[in-house]
PDB file of C-alpha atoms in Angstrom:
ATOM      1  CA  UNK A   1      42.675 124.276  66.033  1.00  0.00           C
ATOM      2  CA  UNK A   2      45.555 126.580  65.705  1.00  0.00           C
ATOM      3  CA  UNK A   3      46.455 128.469  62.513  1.00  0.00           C
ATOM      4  CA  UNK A   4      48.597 126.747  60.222  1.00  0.00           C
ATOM      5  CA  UNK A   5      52.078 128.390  59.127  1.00  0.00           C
ATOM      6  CA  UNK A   6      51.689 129.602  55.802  1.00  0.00           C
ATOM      7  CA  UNK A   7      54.736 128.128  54.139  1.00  0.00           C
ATOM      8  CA  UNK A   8      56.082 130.471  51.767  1.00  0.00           C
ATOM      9  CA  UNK A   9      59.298 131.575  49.582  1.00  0.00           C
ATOM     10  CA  UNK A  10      61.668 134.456  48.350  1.00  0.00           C
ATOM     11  CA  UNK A  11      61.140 135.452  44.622  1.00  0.00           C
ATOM     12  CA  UNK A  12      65.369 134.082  44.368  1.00  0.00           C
ATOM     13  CA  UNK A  13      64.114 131.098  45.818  1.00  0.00           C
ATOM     14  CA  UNK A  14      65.439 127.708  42.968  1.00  0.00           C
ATOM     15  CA  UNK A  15      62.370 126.006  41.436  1.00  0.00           C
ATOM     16  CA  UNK A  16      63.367 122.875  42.573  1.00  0.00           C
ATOM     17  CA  UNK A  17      63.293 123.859  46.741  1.00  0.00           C
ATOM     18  CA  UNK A  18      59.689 125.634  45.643  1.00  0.00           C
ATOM     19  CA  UNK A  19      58.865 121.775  44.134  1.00  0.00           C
ATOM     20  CA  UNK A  20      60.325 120.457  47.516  1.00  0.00           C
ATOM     21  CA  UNK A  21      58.281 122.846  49.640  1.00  0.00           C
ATOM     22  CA  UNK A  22      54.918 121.836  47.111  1.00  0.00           C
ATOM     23  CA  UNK A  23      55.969 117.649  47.918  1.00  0.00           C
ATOM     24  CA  UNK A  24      56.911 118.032  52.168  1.00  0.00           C
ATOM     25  CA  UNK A  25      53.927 119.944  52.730  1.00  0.00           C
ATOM     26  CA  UNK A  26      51.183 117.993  50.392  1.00  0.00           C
ATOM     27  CA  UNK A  27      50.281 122.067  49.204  1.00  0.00           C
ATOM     28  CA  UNK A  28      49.909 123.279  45.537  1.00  0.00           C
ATOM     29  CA  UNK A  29      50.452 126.490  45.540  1.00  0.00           C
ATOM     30  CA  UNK A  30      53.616 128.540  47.378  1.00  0.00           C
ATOM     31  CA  UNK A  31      53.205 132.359  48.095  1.00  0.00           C
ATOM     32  CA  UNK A  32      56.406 134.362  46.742  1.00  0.00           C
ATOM     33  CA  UNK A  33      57.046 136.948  49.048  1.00  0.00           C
ATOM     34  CA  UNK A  34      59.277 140.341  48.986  1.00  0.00           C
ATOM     35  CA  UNK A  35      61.775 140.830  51.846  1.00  0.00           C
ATOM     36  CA  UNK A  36      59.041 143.201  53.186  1.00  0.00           C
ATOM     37  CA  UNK A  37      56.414 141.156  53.121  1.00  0.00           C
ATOM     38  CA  UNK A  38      55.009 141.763  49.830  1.00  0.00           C
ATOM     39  CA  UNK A  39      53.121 139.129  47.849  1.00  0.00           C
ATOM     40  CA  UNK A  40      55.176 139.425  44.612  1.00  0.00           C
ATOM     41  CA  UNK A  41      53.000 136.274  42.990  1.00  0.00           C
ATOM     42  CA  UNK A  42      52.762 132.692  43.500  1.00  0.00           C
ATOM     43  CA  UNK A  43      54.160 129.551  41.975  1.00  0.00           C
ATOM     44  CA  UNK A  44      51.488 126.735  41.898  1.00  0.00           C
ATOM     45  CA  UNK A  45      52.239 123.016  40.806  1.00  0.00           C
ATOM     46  CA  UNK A  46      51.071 123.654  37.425  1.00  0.00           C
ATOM     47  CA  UNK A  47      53.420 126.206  37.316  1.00  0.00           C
ATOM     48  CA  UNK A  48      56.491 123.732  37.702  1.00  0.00           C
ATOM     49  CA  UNK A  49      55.074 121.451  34.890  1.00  0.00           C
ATOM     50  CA  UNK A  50      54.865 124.028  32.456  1.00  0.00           C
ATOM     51  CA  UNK A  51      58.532 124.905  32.840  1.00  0.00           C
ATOM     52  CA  UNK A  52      59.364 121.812  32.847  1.00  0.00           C
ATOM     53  CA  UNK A  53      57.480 120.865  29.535  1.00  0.00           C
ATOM     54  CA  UNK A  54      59.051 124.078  27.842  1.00  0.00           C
ATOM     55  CA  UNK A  55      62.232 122.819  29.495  1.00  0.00           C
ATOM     56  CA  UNK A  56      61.734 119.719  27.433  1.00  0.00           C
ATOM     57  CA  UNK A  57      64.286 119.767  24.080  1.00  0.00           C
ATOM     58  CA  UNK A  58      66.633 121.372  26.207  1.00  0.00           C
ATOM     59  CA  UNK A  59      66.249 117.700  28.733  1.00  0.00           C
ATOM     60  CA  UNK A  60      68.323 115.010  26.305  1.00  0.00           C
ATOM     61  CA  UNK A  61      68.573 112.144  27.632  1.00  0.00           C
ATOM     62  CA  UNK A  62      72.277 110.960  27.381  1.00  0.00           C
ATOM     63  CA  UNK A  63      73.243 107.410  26.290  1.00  0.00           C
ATOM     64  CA  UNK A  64      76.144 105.581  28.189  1.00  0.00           C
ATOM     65  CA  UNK A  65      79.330 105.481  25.782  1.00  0.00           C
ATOM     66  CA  UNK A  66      79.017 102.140  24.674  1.00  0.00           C
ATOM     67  CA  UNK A  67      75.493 102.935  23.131  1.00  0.00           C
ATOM     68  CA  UNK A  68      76.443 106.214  21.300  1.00  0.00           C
ATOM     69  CA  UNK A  69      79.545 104.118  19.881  1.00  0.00           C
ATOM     70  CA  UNK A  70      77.252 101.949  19.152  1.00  0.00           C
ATOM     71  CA  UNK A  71      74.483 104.515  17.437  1.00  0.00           C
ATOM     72  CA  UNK A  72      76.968 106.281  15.485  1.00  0.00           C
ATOM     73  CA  UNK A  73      78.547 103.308  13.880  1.00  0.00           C
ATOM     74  CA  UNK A  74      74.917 102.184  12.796  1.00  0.00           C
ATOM     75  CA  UNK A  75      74.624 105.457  11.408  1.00  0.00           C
ATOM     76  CA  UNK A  76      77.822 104.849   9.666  1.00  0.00           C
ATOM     77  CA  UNK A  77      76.439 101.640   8.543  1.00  0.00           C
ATOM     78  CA  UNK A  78      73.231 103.053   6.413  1.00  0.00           C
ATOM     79  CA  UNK A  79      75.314 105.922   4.526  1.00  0.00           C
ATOM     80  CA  UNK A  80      76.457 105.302   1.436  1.00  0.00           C
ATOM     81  CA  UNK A  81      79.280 107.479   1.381  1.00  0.00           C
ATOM     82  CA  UNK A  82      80.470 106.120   4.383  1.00  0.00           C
ATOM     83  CA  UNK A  83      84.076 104.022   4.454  1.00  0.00           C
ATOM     84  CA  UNK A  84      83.487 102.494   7.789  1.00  0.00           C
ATOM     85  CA  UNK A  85      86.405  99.957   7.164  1.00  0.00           C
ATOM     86  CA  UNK A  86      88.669 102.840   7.720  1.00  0.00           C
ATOM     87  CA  UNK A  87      87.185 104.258  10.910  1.00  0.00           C
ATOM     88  CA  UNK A  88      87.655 103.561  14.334  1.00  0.00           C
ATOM     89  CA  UNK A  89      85.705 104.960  17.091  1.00  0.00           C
ATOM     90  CA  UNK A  90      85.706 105.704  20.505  1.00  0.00           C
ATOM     91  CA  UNK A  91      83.772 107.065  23.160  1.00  0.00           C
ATOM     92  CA  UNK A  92      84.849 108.473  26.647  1.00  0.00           C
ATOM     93  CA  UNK A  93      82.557 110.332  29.012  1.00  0.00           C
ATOM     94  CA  UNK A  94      80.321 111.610  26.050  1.00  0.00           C
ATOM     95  CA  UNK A  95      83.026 112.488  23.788  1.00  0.00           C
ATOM     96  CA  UNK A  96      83.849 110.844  20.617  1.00  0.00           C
ATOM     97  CA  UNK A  97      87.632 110.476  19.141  1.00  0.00           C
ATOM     98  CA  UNK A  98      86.969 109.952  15.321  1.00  0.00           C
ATOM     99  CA  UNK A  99      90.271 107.651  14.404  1.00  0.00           C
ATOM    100  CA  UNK A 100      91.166 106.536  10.814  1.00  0.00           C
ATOM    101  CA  UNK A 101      90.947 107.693   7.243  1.00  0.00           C
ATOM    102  CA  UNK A 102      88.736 109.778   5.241  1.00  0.00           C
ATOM    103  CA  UNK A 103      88.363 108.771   1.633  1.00  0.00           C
ATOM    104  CA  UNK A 104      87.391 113.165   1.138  1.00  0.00           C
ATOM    105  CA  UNK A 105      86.927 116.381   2.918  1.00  0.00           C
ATOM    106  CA  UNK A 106      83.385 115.754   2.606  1.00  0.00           C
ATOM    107  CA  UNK A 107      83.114 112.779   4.126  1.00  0.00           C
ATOM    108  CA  UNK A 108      84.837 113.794   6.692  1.00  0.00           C
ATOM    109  CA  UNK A 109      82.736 116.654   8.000  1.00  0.00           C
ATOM    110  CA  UNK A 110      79.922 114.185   7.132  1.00  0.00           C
ATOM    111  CA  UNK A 111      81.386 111.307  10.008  1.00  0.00           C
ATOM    112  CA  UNK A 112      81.798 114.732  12.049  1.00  0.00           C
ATOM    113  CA  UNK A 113      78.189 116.313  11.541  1.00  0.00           C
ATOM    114  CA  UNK A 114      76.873 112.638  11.810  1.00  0.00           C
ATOM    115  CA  UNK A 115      79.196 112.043  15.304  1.00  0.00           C
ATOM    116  CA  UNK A 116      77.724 115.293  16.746  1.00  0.00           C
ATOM    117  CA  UNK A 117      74.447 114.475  16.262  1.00  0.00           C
ATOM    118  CA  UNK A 118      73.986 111.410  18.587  1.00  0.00           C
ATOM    119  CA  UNK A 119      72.534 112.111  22.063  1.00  0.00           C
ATOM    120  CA  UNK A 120      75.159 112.455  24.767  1.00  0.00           C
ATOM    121  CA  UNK A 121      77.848 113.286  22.245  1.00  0.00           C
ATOM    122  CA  UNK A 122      79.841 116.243  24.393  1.00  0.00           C
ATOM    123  CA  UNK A 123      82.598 117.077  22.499  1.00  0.00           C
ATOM    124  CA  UNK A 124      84.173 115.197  18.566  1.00  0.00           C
ATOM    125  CA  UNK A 125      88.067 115.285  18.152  1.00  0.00           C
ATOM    126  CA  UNK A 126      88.701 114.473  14.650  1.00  0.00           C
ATOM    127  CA  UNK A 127      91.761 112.084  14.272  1.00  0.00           C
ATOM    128  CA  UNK A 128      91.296 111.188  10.835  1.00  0.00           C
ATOM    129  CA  UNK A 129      94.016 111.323   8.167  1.00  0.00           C
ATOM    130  CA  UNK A 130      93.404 111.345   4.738  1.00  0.00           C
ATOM    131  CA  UNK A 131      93.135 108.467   2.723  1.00  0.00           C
ATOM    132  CA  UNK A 132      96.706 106.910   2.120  1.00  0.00           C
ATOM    133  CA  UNK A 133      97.785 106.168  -1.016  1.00  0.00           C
ATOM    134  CA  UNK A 134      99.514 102.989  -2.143  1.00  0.00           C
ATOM    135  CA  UNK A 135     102.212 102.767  -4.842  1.00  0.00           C
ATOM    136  CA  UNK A 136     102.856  99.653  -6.253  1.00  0.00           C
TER     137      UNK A 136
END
């Protein structure tokens, strides 16, 4: 039987062509070797799962536009000090346009604070006027 190729990797080598190399070659561990030949350590499948677990809060899962539109007004719904009458929402590609009024400068940074809080929100532009005031 002749001697298997030991498959190996650079220490610049990405994490995710080390988890390739683990997956095409059915191995657990891969050898990290210096440009000289040096074993500099080695990265082992247990390896990748504990980045990845540490990687976790950092791994959001985004929600399509329609459901953080959707999330936020809810939100809207169970404050108190929220005039939801008055606002209008929209969402494109993760990022919210806040349109309206805002019955204070409080709740306004509130609607803000509350708008950057939902997963997949990328970016809040804040259209809202103040409240307008009728004369009669």
């Amino acid at each position: 039987m002749p001697p298997r190729e030991v498959i190996k990797a650079a220490p610049e080598t990405p994490l995710h062509e080390v988890a390739t190399m683990l997956e095409e070659h059915a191995i657990k561990r891969v050898p990290i070797v210096s440009r000289d030949g040096d074993l500099v350590g080695i990265v082992s499948r247990a390896n990748l799962i504990q980045v990845i677990a540490s990687a976790r809060p950092k791994l959001e899962m985004t929600l399509p536009d329609a459901a953080i539109r959707q999330k936020l007004l809810d939100e809207m719904k169970r404050q108190p000090w929220a005039h939801r009458y008055n606002l209008s929402v929209t969402v494109a590609g993760g990022v919210v346009d806040l349109w309206g009024y805002a019955q204070s400068d409080d709740e306004r940074r509130a609607i803000r604070v509350a708008a950057e809080a939902v997963p997949g929100v990328v970016l809040v532009n804040d259209h809202l006027a103040d409240s307008p005031v009728f004369a009669y």
